[in-house]
Amino acid sequence: MEGTRGMGLKYVDSQCSLSELDDFDLSRLLDKPRPYLERQRSFDETSLSELSIGLKSLNRGSTDNFETIYSPRGRYGLDTPTSSARNSFEPHPMVGEAWEALRRTIVFFRDQPVGTIAALDNSEEALNYDQVFVRDFVPSALAFLMNGEPDIVKNFLLKTLCLQGWEKRIDRFKLGEGVMPASFKVLHDATRKTDTLVADFGESAIGRVAPVDSGFWWIILLRAYTKSTGDLSLSETPDCQRGMRLILTLCLSEGFDTFPTLLCADGCCMIDRRMGIYGYPIEIQALFFMALRCALSMLKPDNEGKECIEKIVERLQALSFHMRNYFWLDFQQLNKIYRYKTEEYSHTAVNKFNVIPDSIPDWVFDFMPTDGGYFIGNVSPARMDFRWFALGNCIAILSSLATPEQSMAIMDLIESRWEELVGEMPLKVCYPAIENHEWLIVTGCDPKNTRWSYHNGGSWPVLLWLLTAACIKTGRPQIARRAIDLAENRLLKDSWPEYYDGTTGRFIGKQARKFQTWSIAGYLVAKMMLEDPSHLGMISLEEDKQMKPVIKRSASWTC
Ligand code: GLC
């Protein structure tokens, strides 16, 4: 088990264990975890210029109060650490507004901040937008971590861990132990002066889908917290160790699978309605890969953890091979598929999934630039979903599921298809929209997901933080800057909509909430990362050398 040893069993009980595992090339750039109170500007001007960030020259001697810039009337602002904003950098006026709006969304449980609600739009029916969604809280959490306010994140991680322990039933069916909630709500009883929690594991959600992404985000956030604060004591608790194992047990158990990817129901992630993403959606596979890597850096190789670690290591190798080979599409690969023969039998088959070339949609031939590529939406027998999905591709870059070459190609594609993917508002959740008969069949006539609206080719400002992180990781911050400029033209003026509609994202979404929290937090995270790229380490993992080189296809069939 050479590979097994080399890949991840490096856990040592020290402050450095996290960074040892995942800091490779970025070690030059990023700091090892350290207590947030010590977070000083450790990222020097050389690295900034390397990244061609083009900020105004930084004046470290400046005594500008960071808090007045970033934490207006903040309730935790008092212990705000020194930060990159202690310089002559002039923040955009939107930044202060965004912090104020974000702080208004904080939810308290017994006087402790435990999360942020999804939207504070009083003009619309609340539905479940008054709940704390696990996935929606991620950008809020990152903003708080970057601003040196980890308590709310720690409380959130512990609260959701408690919820995982609940017995979960839908009708008479008991859900897996590891399932994390999609969202939770705090009920305040003013007379009895008590707070209680209610959680939704999919049993109340529209469509009754369990959120496969919640558990993955929980693990990713636990690592971000640990990395940002240097506080290993949370991830090392038996409860957190168990929480991670339970989440991953749901995905690593043996079954009838012939692929290392995770089989999913439609709508089990950010796209939480029927949108034809059932099967092996990229949105989940990329998060799965990232969560596996994050867990590997935090799990203790003790009696209970060892088996899980071994399974993770094996799965990571198989998953990266599968994704990098079968989900990857560029001009050459498209041409290959176009010329595929069908009905090939046995392990010598080139067209392994028996994809019929006639099923390639016309738009892909125009969309695919000569340079550039992306991970397609889904691969299963005789079915390739060629749609481009933003989250999956950005997470593939951040988790290093994409090789460095593939990461560059994804960025090349975003640049050359700027009009289509970014247009007037970053960023399309997927491209292109499905229309007409296909929309009817695929969405089940969903009036919310009509073409170029909402999940069906709508533009979601929250995705700005993921795009920015991917840009910084690939050394192309100028792309993020362009995207942020676009967002700054509209977001505040339009009261932070949840999404925009239209082929270029020009219109505020048909049923978009205003003051959507993750649109606000996503903007703040993008701004803070661009200003201080060392924040990237919280949500980025460098390539694991053990997963290189990419094994040739035929090798997977030898024993
Ligand atoms: C919508 C989105 C989902 C989000 C939720 C709360 O259902 O599709 O991704 O988590 O709203 O904002």
Coordinates of C-alpha atoms and ligand atoms in Angstrom, one line a residue:
M1 CA 0.0 0.0 0.0
E2 CA 2.7 2.4 -1.0
G3 CA 0.3 5.0 -2.3
T4 CA -1.8 4.8 0.8
R5 CA 1.0 5.6 3.1
G6 CA 2.3 8.4 1.0
M7 CA -1.0 10.1 0.4
G8 CA -2.5 11.1 3.5
L9 CA -1.5 9.3 6.7
K10 CA 0.5 12.2 7.8
Y11 CA -1.6 13.1 10.7
V12 CA 0.5 14.3 13.6
D13 CA -0.9 15.7 16.7
S14 CA 0.4 19.2 16.2
Q15 CA -0.6 22.6 15.0
C16 CA 1.1 21.9 11.7
S17 CA -0.7 18.8 10.6
L18 CA -3.3 20.5 8.4
S19 CA -0.8 22.5 6.5
E20 CA 1.6 19.7 6.1
L21 CA -0.9 17.7 4.1
D22 CA -2.2 20.3 1.8
D23 CA 0.3 23.0 1.4
F24 CA 2.5 22.3 -1.6
D25 CA 3.1 25.0 -4.1
L26 CA 1.0 27.5 -2.2
S27 CA 3.3 27.1 0.8
R28 CA 5.3 29.9 -0.7
L29 CA 2.2 32.0 -0.7
L30 CA 0.1 31.0 2.3
D31 CA 0.7 30.9 6.0
K32 CA 0.6 27.9 8.2
P33 CA -2.4 28.0 10.5
R34 CA -2.0 30.3 13.4
P35 CA -4.3 31.8 16.0
Y36 CA -6.4 34.4 14.3
L37 CA -5.4 37.0 16.8
E38 CA -1.9 36.7 15.5
R39 CA -3.1 37.2 11.9
Q40 CA -0.9 39.9 10.7
R41 CA -0.2 40.9 7.2
S42 CA 2.2 38.1 6.4
F43 CA 1.7 38.2 2.7
D44 CA 4.3 40.5 1.2
E45 CA 4.2 42.8 -1.8
T46 CA 6.3 40.4 -3.8
S47 CA 3.6 37.8 -3.8
L48 CA 1.0 40.4 -4.5
S49 CA 2.8 41.6 -7.6
E50 CA 3.4 38.0 -8.6
L51 CA -0.3 37.6 -8.6
S52 CA -0.6 40.8 -10.6
I53 CA -3.2 42.0 -8.2
G54 CA -2.4 45.6 -8.9
L55 CA -3.5 47.0 -5.6
K56 CA -2.4 50.4 -4.6
S57 CA 0.9 50.2 -2.7
L58 CA 0.3 48.9 0.7
N59 CA 1.2 51.1 3.6
R60 CA 1.6 48.9 6.6
G61 CA 2.3 51.8 8.9
S62 CA -1.1 53.2 8.4
T63 CA -3.3 53.3 11.5
D64 CA -6.6 53.3 9.6
N65 CA -9.0 51.4 11.8
F66 CA -9.9 48.2 10.1
E67 CA -13.0 48.0 12.1
T68 CA -14.5 51.2 10.9
I69 CA -14.1 50.0 7.4
Y70 CA -15.3 46.5 7.8
S71 CA -17.4 46.1 10.9
P72 CA -19.7 49.0 11.2
R73 CA -21.6 48.7 14.4
G74 CA -20.4 45.1 14.6
R75 CA -21.3 43.2 17.6
Y76 CA -18.0 41.4 17.6
G77 CA -16.0 44.2 16.1
L78 CA -14.0 44.9 19.3
D79 CA -11.6 42.0 18.9
T80 CA -11.3 42.5 15.2
P81 CA -7.6 41.7 14.5
T82 CA -5.2 43.7 12.5
S83 CA -5.6 43.0 8.9
S84 CA -4.7 43.8 5.3
A85 CA -7.0 46.8 5.4
R86 CA -4.6 48.6 7.7
N87 CA -3.2 50.4 4.8
S88 CA -4.1 53.0 2.3
F89 CA -6.5 50.7 0.5
E90 CA -9.7 52.6 0.0
P91 CA -12.6 50.2 0.4
H92 CA -15.6 50.4 -2.0
P93 CA -18.5 52.1 -0.2
M94 CA -20.5 48.9 -0.8
V95 CA -18.2 47.0 1.6
G96 CA -19.5 48.8 4.7
E97 CA -23.1 48.4 3.5
A98 CA -22.5 44.7 3.0
W99 CA -21.2 44.2 6.5
E100 CA -24.1 46.0 8.0
A101 CA -26.5 43.9 6.0
L102 CA -24.7 40.7 6.8
R103 CA -24.8 41.4 10.5
R104 CA -28.5 42.0 10.5
T105 CA -29.0 38.4 9.3
I106 CA -27.2 36.8 12.3
V107 CA -29.3 34.3 14.2
F108 CA -28.9 33.7 17.9
F109 CA -29.5 30.6 20.0
R110 CA -29.5 31.2 23.7
D111 CA -27.6 34.5 23.1
Q112 CA -24.9 32.8 21.0
P113 CA -24.6 33.6 17.3
V114 CA -25.1 30.3 15.4
G115 CA -25.6 31.3 11.8
T116 CA -27.2 33.7 9.3
I117 CA -30.6 33.4 7.7
A118 CA -30.9 32.9 4.0
A119 CA -32.6 36.3 3.2
L120 CA -33.9 39.3 5.0
D121 CA -36.4 40.3 2.4
N122 CA -39.6 41.4 4.3
S123 CA -41.5 42.2 1.1
E124 CA -41.7 38.5 0.1
E125 CA -43.3 35.5 1.7
A126 CA -40.6 34.0 4.0
L127 CA -41.1 30.4 2.9
N128 CA -37.9 28.9 4.3
Y129 CA -35.7 31.9 3.6
D130 CA -35.8 32.7 7.3
Q131 CA -33.8 29.6 8.1
V132 CA -30.1 29.1 8.4
F133 CA -29.1 27.0 5.4
V134 CA -25.9 25.0 5.8
R135 CA -24.7 25.8 2.2
D136 CA -25.8 29.4 2.4
F137 CA -23.9 29.9 5.6
V138 CA -20.5 29.0 4.1
P139 CA -19.7 32.4 2.5
S140 CA -21.0 34.1 5.7
A141 CA -18.7 31.9 7.7
L142 CA -15.7 32.6 5.4
A143 CA -16.4 36.3 5.7
F144 CA -16.4 36.1 9.5
L145 CA -13.3 34.0 9.6
M146 CA -11.5 36.4 7.3
N147 CA -12.5 39.2 9.6
G148 CA -11.2 37.4 12.6
E149 CA -14.6 36.4 14.1
P150 CA -14.5 32.7 14.4
D151 CA -17.0 32.2 17.2
I152 CA -20.1 32.2 15.1
V153 CA -18.5 29.6 12.9
K154 CA -17.5 27.4 15.8
N155 CA -21.0 27.7 17.2
F156 CA -22.6 26.8 13.9
L157 CA -20.3 23.8 13.4
L158 CA -21.3 22.5 16.9
K159 CA -25.0 23.2 16.5
T160 CA -25.3 21.5 13.2
L161 CA -23.3 18.6 14.6
C162 CA -25.9 18.2 17.4
L163 CA -28.6 18.2 14.7
Q164 CA -26.9 15.4 12.9
G165 CA -27.4 13.4 16.0
W166 CA -31.2 13.7 15.7
E167 CA -33.2 10.7 14.6
K168 CA -34.3 11.6 11.1
R169 CA -37.4 10.2 9.5
I170 CA -39.4 10.9 6.4
D171 CA -42.8 9.2 6.8
R172 CA -41.8 5.7 8.0
F173 CA -38.3 5.8 6.6
K174 CA -35.3 6.4 8.7
L175 CA -32.5 8.5 7.1
G176 CA -28.8 7.7 7.5
E177 CA -27.1 8.7 10.7
G178 CA -24.6 11.0 9.0
V179 CA -27.1 13.1 7.1
M180 CA -26.7 16.8 7.9
P181 CA -29.6 19.2 7.7
A182 CA -30.3 21.4 4.7
S183 CA -31.3 24.2 7.1
F184 CA -32.5 24.9 10.7
K185 CA -34.5 27.5 12.4
V186 CA -34.4 28.9 16.0
L187 CA -37.8 29.4 17.6
H188 CA -37.8 32.0 20.3
D189 CA -40.5 31.7 23.0
A190 CA -40.7 35.2 24.5
T191 CA -43.0 34.2 27.4
R192 CA -41.1 31.1 28.5
K193 CA -37.8 32.7 27.5
T194 CA -36.6 29.6 25.7
D195 CA -35.0 28.9 22.4
T196 CA -35.6 25.7 20.5
L197 CA -34.3 24.4 17.2
V198 CA -36.1 22.9 14.3
A199 CA -34.2 21.3 11.5
D200 CA -35.1 20.3 7.9
F201 CA -33.3 17.2 6.5
G202 CA -35.2 17.3 3.3
E203 CA -38.6 16.3 4.8
S204 CA -40.0 19.8 4.5
A205 CA -38.0 21.0 1.5
I206 CA -39.7 21.5 -1.8
G207 CA -39.3 18.2 -3.6
R208 CA -38.3 16.4 -0.4
V209 CA -34.7 16.0 -1.4
A210 CA -32.0 15.3 1.2
P211 CA -29.1 17.8 0.8
V212 CA -26.1 15.7 -0.1
D213 CA -23.9 18.8 -0.2
S214 CA -24.6 19.8 3.5
G215 CA -22.3 17.2 5.0
F216 CA -19.6 18.0 2.6
W217 CA -19.8 21.8 3.3
W218 CA -19.7 21.0 7.0
I219 CA -16.4 19.2 6.6
I220 CA -15.0 21.8 4.3
L221 CA -16.0 24.5 6.8
L222 CA -14.4 22.6 9.7
R223 CA -11.1 22.7 7.9
A224 CA -11.5 26.4 7.0
Y225 CA -12.1 27.1 10.7
T226 CA -9.1 25.0 11.7
K227 CA -6.9 26.5 9.1
S228 CA -7.9 30.0 9.8
T229 CA -7.7 29.9 13.5
G230 CA -5.0 27.3 14.1
D231 CA -7.3 25.9 16.7
L232 CA -7.1 22.2 16.3
S233 CA -9.0 21.5 19.4
L234 CA -12.4 21.6 17.7
S235 CA -11.7 19.2 14.8
E236 CA -9.9 16.9 17.2
T237 CA -12.9 16.4 19.6
P238 CA -14.4 12.9 19.5
D239 CA -17.7 14.5 18.4
C240 CA -16.2 16.2 15.4
Q241 CA -14.2 13.1 14.5
R242 CA -17.4 11.1 14.7
G243 CA -19.4 13.6 12.7
M244 CA -16.9 13.4 9.9
R245 CA -16.8 9.7 9.9
L246 CA -20.6 9.5 9.9
I247 CA -20.9 11.8 6.9
L248 CA -18.3 9.9 4.9
T249 CA -19.7 6.5 5.9
L250 CA -22.8 7.5 3.9
C251 CA -20.6 7.8 0.8
L252 CA -17.9 5.2 1.3
S253 CA -20.0 2.1 1.9
E254 CA -19.9 -0.7 -0.6
G255 CA -22.8 -1.3 -2.9
F256 CA -23.5 -2.0 -6.5
D257 CA -21.4 0.9 -7.9
T258 CA -19.2 0.4 -10.8
F259 CA -18.0 4.0 -10.6
P260 CA -16.2 5.9 -7.8
T261 CA -18.5 8.8 -8.2
L262 CA -21.5 9.3 -5.9
L263 CA -25.0 8.4 -7.2
C264 CA -27.4 11.2 -6.4
A265 CA -31.1 12.2 -6.7
D266 CA -32.0 15.3 -8.7
G267 CA -31.9 18.6 -6.7
C268 CA -29.6 17.4 -3.9
C269 CA -27.4 20.5 -3.8
M270 CA -27.5 24.2 -4.4
I271 CA -29.7 23.4 -7.4
D272 CA -32.4 22.0 -5.2
R273 CA -35.2 21.4 -7.8
R274 CA -35.6 19.0 -10.6
M275 CA -33.1 20.1 -13.2
G276 CA -31.8 16.9 -14.8
I277 CA -28.8 16.7 -12.5
Y278 CA -29.6 13.2 -11.1
G279 CA -27.0 10.5 -11.5
Y280 CA -23.4 11.8 -11.0
P281 CA -23.6 15.6 -11.0
I282 CA -20.3 17.5 -11.1
E283 CA -21.6 19.8 -8.4
I284 CA -21.6 16.9 -5.9
Q285 CA -18.6 15.0 -7.2
A286 CA -16.3 18.1 -6.8
L287 CA -17.6 18.7 -3.3
F288 CA -17.3 15.1 -2.4
F289 CA -13.6 15.1 -3.6
M290 CA -12.9 18.3 -1.6
A291 CA -14.6 16.9 1.6
L292 CA -12.6 13.7 1.3
R293 CA -9.4 15.6 1.1
C294 CA -10.4 18.0 4.0
A295 CA -11.4 15.0 6.2
L296 CA -8.1 13.3 5.4
S297 CA -6.3 16.2 6.8
M298 CA -8.3 16.2 10.0
L299 CA -9.1 12.6 10.9
K300 CA -7.0 10.9 13.5
P301 CA -5.6 7.6 12.6
D302 CA -6.8 6.0 15.8
N303 CA -8.8 2.8 16.1
E304 CA -12.0 4.4 14.8
G305 CA -10.4 6.7 12.2
K306 CA -7.9 4.3 10.5
E307 CA -10.4 2.3 8.4
C308 CA -12.1 5.5 7.3
I309 CA -8.8 7.0 6.3
E310 CA -7.8 4.0 4.2
K311 CA -11.1 4.1 2.4
I312 CA -10.7 7.8 1.7
V313 CA -7.3 7.3 0.3
E314 CA -8.5 4.6 -2.1
R315 CA -11.5 6.5 -3.1
L316 CA -9.6 9.7 -3.8
Q317 CA -7.3 7.9 -6.2
A318 CA -10.2 6.3 -8.0
L319 CA -12.3 9.4 -8.1
S320 CA -9.6 11.7 -9.4
F321 CA -8.8 9.2 -12.1
H322 CA -12.4 8.9 -13.1
M323 CA -13.2 12.6 -13.1
R324 CA -10.0 13.7 -14.8
N325 CA -10.5 11.2 -17.6
Y326 CA -14.2 10.9 -18.1
F327 CA -15.7 14.2 -17.1
W328 CA -13.1 16.3 -18.8
L329 CA -14.0 17.9 -22.0
D330 CA -11.9 20.1 -24.3
F331 CA -11.6 20.5 -28.0
Q332 CA -9.6 17.3 -28.5
Q333 CA -11.8 15.3 -26.3
L334 CA -15.0 16.6 -28.0
N335 CA -13.6 15.7 -31.3
K336 CA -12.8 12.2 -30.0
I337 CA -16.4 11.7 -28.7
Y338 CA -17.7 13.1 -32.0
R339 CA -15.9 10.2 -33.7
Y340 CA -16.8 7.5 -31.1
K341 CA -17.9 4.1 -32.3
T342 CA -20.7 2.5 -30.3
E343 CA -21.6 -0.9 -29.0
E344 CA -18.0 -1.7 -28.0
Y345 CA -17.7 -4.7 -25.7
S346 CA -15.0 -5.6 -23.2
H347 CA -12.3 -3.6 -21.4
T348 CA -10.7 -2.5 -24.6
A349 CA -13.7 -0.3 -25.4
V350 CA -12.7 3.4 -26.1
N351 CA -16.3 4.6 -25.7
K352 CA -16.7 3.1 -22.2
F353 CA -20.1 4.5 -21.5
N354 CA -21.5 3.8 -24.9
V355 CA -22.3 7.5 -25.6
I356 CA -24.0 7.9 -29.0
P357 CA -22.3 10.8 -30.8
D358 CA -25.7 12.0 -32.1
S359 CA -26.6 12.9 -28.5
I360 CA -24.0 15.6 -28.4
P361 CA -26.0 18.9 -28.4
D362 CA -25.3 21.4 -31.2
W363 CA -24.4 24.2 -28.8
V364 CA -21.3 22.5 -27.5
F365 CA -19.6 22.7 -30.9
D366 CA -19.9 26.5 -30.9
F367 CA -19.2 26.8 -27.2
M368 CA -15.9 24.9 -27.0
P369 CA -13.0 27.2 -27.7
T370 CA -9.8 25.8 -29.2
D371 CA -8.0 26.5 -25.9
G372 CA -9.9 25.8 -22.7
G373 CA -12.0 23.0 -21.3
Y374 CA -14.2 22.1 -18.4
F375 CA -15.7 19.2 -16.3
I376 CA -19.0 18.4 -17.9
G377 CA -22.2 18.2 -15.8
N378 CA -22.7 14.4 -15.6
V379 CA -21.5 11.1 -17.0
S380 CA -23.4 7.9 -16.8
P381 CA -24.3 5.0 -19.2
A382 CA -25.0 6.5 -22.6
R383 CA -25.6 9.9 -21.1
M384 CA -23.2 12.8 -21.0
D385 CA -24.7 16.1 -19.7
F386 CA -22.5 18.6 -21.5
R387 CA -23.7 21.6 -19.6
W388 CA -21.1 23.8 -17.8
F389 CA -21.7 24.2 -14.1
A390 CA -20.0 27.0 -12.1
L391 CA -19.7 25.6 -8.7
G392 CA -18.4 22.2 -9.7
N393 CA -15.7 23.7 -11.9
C394 CA -14.6 26.2 -9.3
I395 CA -14.5 23.6 -6.6
A396 CA -12.6 21.3 -8.9
I397 CA -9.9 24.0 -9.1
L398 CA -9.9 24.8 -5.4
S399 CA -9.7 21.1 -4.3
S400 CA -7.1 20.3 -7.0
L401 CA -9.4 17.7 -8.5
A402 CA -8.5 19.5 -11.7
T403 CA -4.8 19.1 -12.6
P404 CA -2.9 22.4 -12.9
E405 CA -3.4 22.2 -16.7
Q406 CA -7.1 21.5 -16.4
S407 CA -7.4 24.5 -14.0
M408 CA -5.8 26.8 -16.5
A409 CA -8.0 25.4 -19.2
I410 CA -11.2 26.1 -17.1
M411 CA -10.0 29.7 -16.6
D412 CA -9.2 30.0 -20.4
L413 CA -12.8 28.9 -21.1
I414 CA -14.3 31.4 -18.7
E415 CA -12.2 34.2 -20.4
S416 CA -13.1 33.2 -23.9
R417 CA -16.8 32.6 -23.1
W418 CA -17.1 35.7 -20.9
E419 CA -20.3 36.9 -22.6
E420 CA -22.1 33.6 -22.0
L421 CA -20.8 32.8 -18.5
V422 CA -20.4 36.2 -16.9
G423 CA -22.2 38.6 -19.1
E424 CA -23.5 41.5 -17.0
M425 CA -23.6 39.7 -13.7
P426 CA -21.3 37.0 -12.4
L427 CA -21.9 34.1 -12.6
K428 CA -24.1 31.7 -14.5
V429 CA -25.0 28.7 -12.3
C430 CA -25.0 26.6 -15.4
Y431 CA -24.8 27.0 -19.2
P432 CA -26.8 26.9 -21.3
A433 CA -30.4 27.0 -20.3
I434 CA -32.7 24.2 -21.4
E435 CA -35.8 25.3 -23.4
N436 CA -39.0 24.2 -25.0
H437 CA -39.7 20.5 -25.1
E438 CA -36.5 19.7 -23.2
W439 CA -37.4 22.0 -20.4
L440 CA -40.8 20.4 -20.2
I441 CA -39.4 16.9 -19.9
V442 CA -36.3 17.7 -17.8
T443 CA -37.8 20.1 -15.2
G444 CA -41.3 18.7 -15.3
C445 CA -42.6 22.1 -16.5
D446 CA -41.2 24.0 -13.6
P447 CA -42.3 27.7 -13.9
K448 CA -39.5 28.9 -11.6
N449 CA -36.9 27.3 -13.8
T450 CA -37.9 28.6 -17.2
R451 CA -35.0 29.3 -19.6
W452 CA -32.3 31.7 -18.4
S453 CA -33.9 32.0 -15.0
Y454 CA -33.0 30.7 -11.5
H455 CA -31.3 27.3 -11.7
N456 CA -31.8 27.1 -15.4
G457 CA -29.1 29.4 -16.7
G458 CA -29.7 32.1 -14.1
S459 CA -26.8 34.3 -12.8
W460 CA -26.0 34.0 -9.1
P461 CA -23.9 36.7 -7.4
V462 CA -23.0 34.2 -4.6
L463 CA -20.8 32.4 -7.1
L464 CA -18.5 35.5 -7.2
W465 CA -16.5 34.2 -4.2
L466 CA -15.9 30.9 -5.8
L467 CA -14.8 32.5 -9.1
T468 CA -12.5 34.9 -7.2
A469 CA -10.9 32.0 -5.3
A470 CA -10.4 30.1 -8.5
C471 CA -8.9 33.1 -10.2
I472 CA -6.5 33.7 -7.3
K473 CA -5.5 30.0 -7.2
T474 CA -4.7 30.0 -10.9
G475 CA -2.8 33.3 -10.7
R476 CA -5.4 35.3 -12.7
P477 CA -6.8 37.8 -10.2
Q478 CA -7.5 40.3 -13.0
I479 CA -10.4 38.1 -14.1
A480 CA -11.9 38.3 -10.6
R481 CA -11.4 42.0 -10.6
R482 CA -13.4 42.4 -13.8
A483 CA -16.2 40.2 -12.4
I484 CA -16.3 42.2 -9.1
D485 CA -16.5 45.4 -11.0
L486 CA -19.6 44.1 -12.7
A487 CA -21.2 43.1 -9.4
E488 CA -20.4 46.5 -7.9
N489 CA -22.3 48.2 -10.7
R490 CA -25.5 46.5 -9.7
L491 CA -25.7 44.6 -6.4
L492 CA -26.2 47.3 -3.9
K493 CA -28.5 49.3 -6.2
D494 CA -30.6 46.2 -6.7
S495 CA -30.6 45.4 -3.0
W496 CA -28.5 42.2 -3.2
P497 CA -30.8 39.9 -5.3
E498 CA -30.6 36.2 -5.0
Y499 CA -30.2 35.7 -8.8
Y500 CA -30.5 37.5 -12.1
D501 CA -32.2 36.3 -15.3
G502 CA -31.6 36.5 -19.0
T503 CA -28.9 35.3 -21.4
T504 CA -26.5 37.9 -20.0
G505 CA -27.9 38.1 -16.5
R506 CA -29.3 41.6 -17.0
F507 CA -32.6 41.4 -15.2
I508 CA -33.2 40.9 -11.5
G509 CA -34.6 37.4 -11.2
K510 CA -38.3 36.8 -11.6
Q511 CA -38.8 35.5 -8.1
A512 CA -35.4 36.6 -6.6
R513 CA -35.3 37.5 -3.0
K514 CA -33.7 40.8 -2.1
F515 CA -31.1 41.0 0.7
Q516 CA -30.1 37.5 0.0
T517 CA -27.4 36.8 2.6
W518 CA -25.1 34.7 0.4
S519 CA -25.1 37.4 -2.3
I520 CA -23.9 39.8 0.4
A521 CA -21.4 37.5 2.0
G522 CA -20.1 36.2 -1.3
Y523 CA -19.2 39.7 -2.4
L524 CA -17.4 40.4 0.9
V525 CA -15.4 37.2 0.7
A526 CA -14.4 38.0 -2.9
K527 CA -13.3 41.4 -1.9
M528 CA -11.3 40.2 1.1
M529 CA -9.6 37.4 -0.8
L530 CA -8.5 39.7 -3.6
E531 CA -7.1 42.1 -1.0
D532 CA -5.3 39.5 1.0
P533 CA -4.8 36.3 -1.1
S534 CA -3.4 34.5 1.9
H535 CA -7.1 33.9 2.9
L536 CA -7.2 31.5 0.0
G537 CA -5.6 28.8 2.1
M538 CA -8.8 28.3 4.0
I539 CA -10.7 27.0 1.0
S540 CA -8.0 25.7 -1.2
L541 CA -6.0 22.5 -1.3
E542 CA -2.8 22.0 -3.3
E543 CA -2.4 19.1 -5.7
D544 CA -1.5 15.9 -3.9
K545 CA 1.6 14.6 -5.6
Q546 CA 0.5 11.0 -5.1
M547 CA -2.3 11.5 -7.5
K548 CA 0.1 12.4 -10.3
P549 CA 0.8 11.4 -12.9
V550 CA -2.6 10.7 -14.5
I551 CA -2.7 7.0 -15.1
K552 CA -3.4 5.9 -18.6
R553 CA -6.9 4.6 -19.1
S554 CA -5.9 1.0 -19.8
A555 CA -4.0 0.8 -16.6
S556 CA -7.2 0.8 -14.6
W557 CA -8.1 -2.7 -15.9
T558 CA -4.8 -4.4 -15.0
C559 CA -4.8 -6.3 -11.7
Ligands
GLC1 C1 -33.0 28.1 -2.9 C2 -31.7 27.7 -3.6 C3 -30.8 27.0 -2.6 C4 -30.6 27.9 -1.3 C5 -31.9 28.3 -0.7 C6 -31.8 29.3 0.4 O1 -33.7 27.0 -2.6 O2 -31.9 26.9 -4.7 O3 -29.6 26.7 -3.2 O4 -29.8 27.2 -0.4 O5 -32.7 28.9 -1.7 O6 -31.1 30.4 -0.1

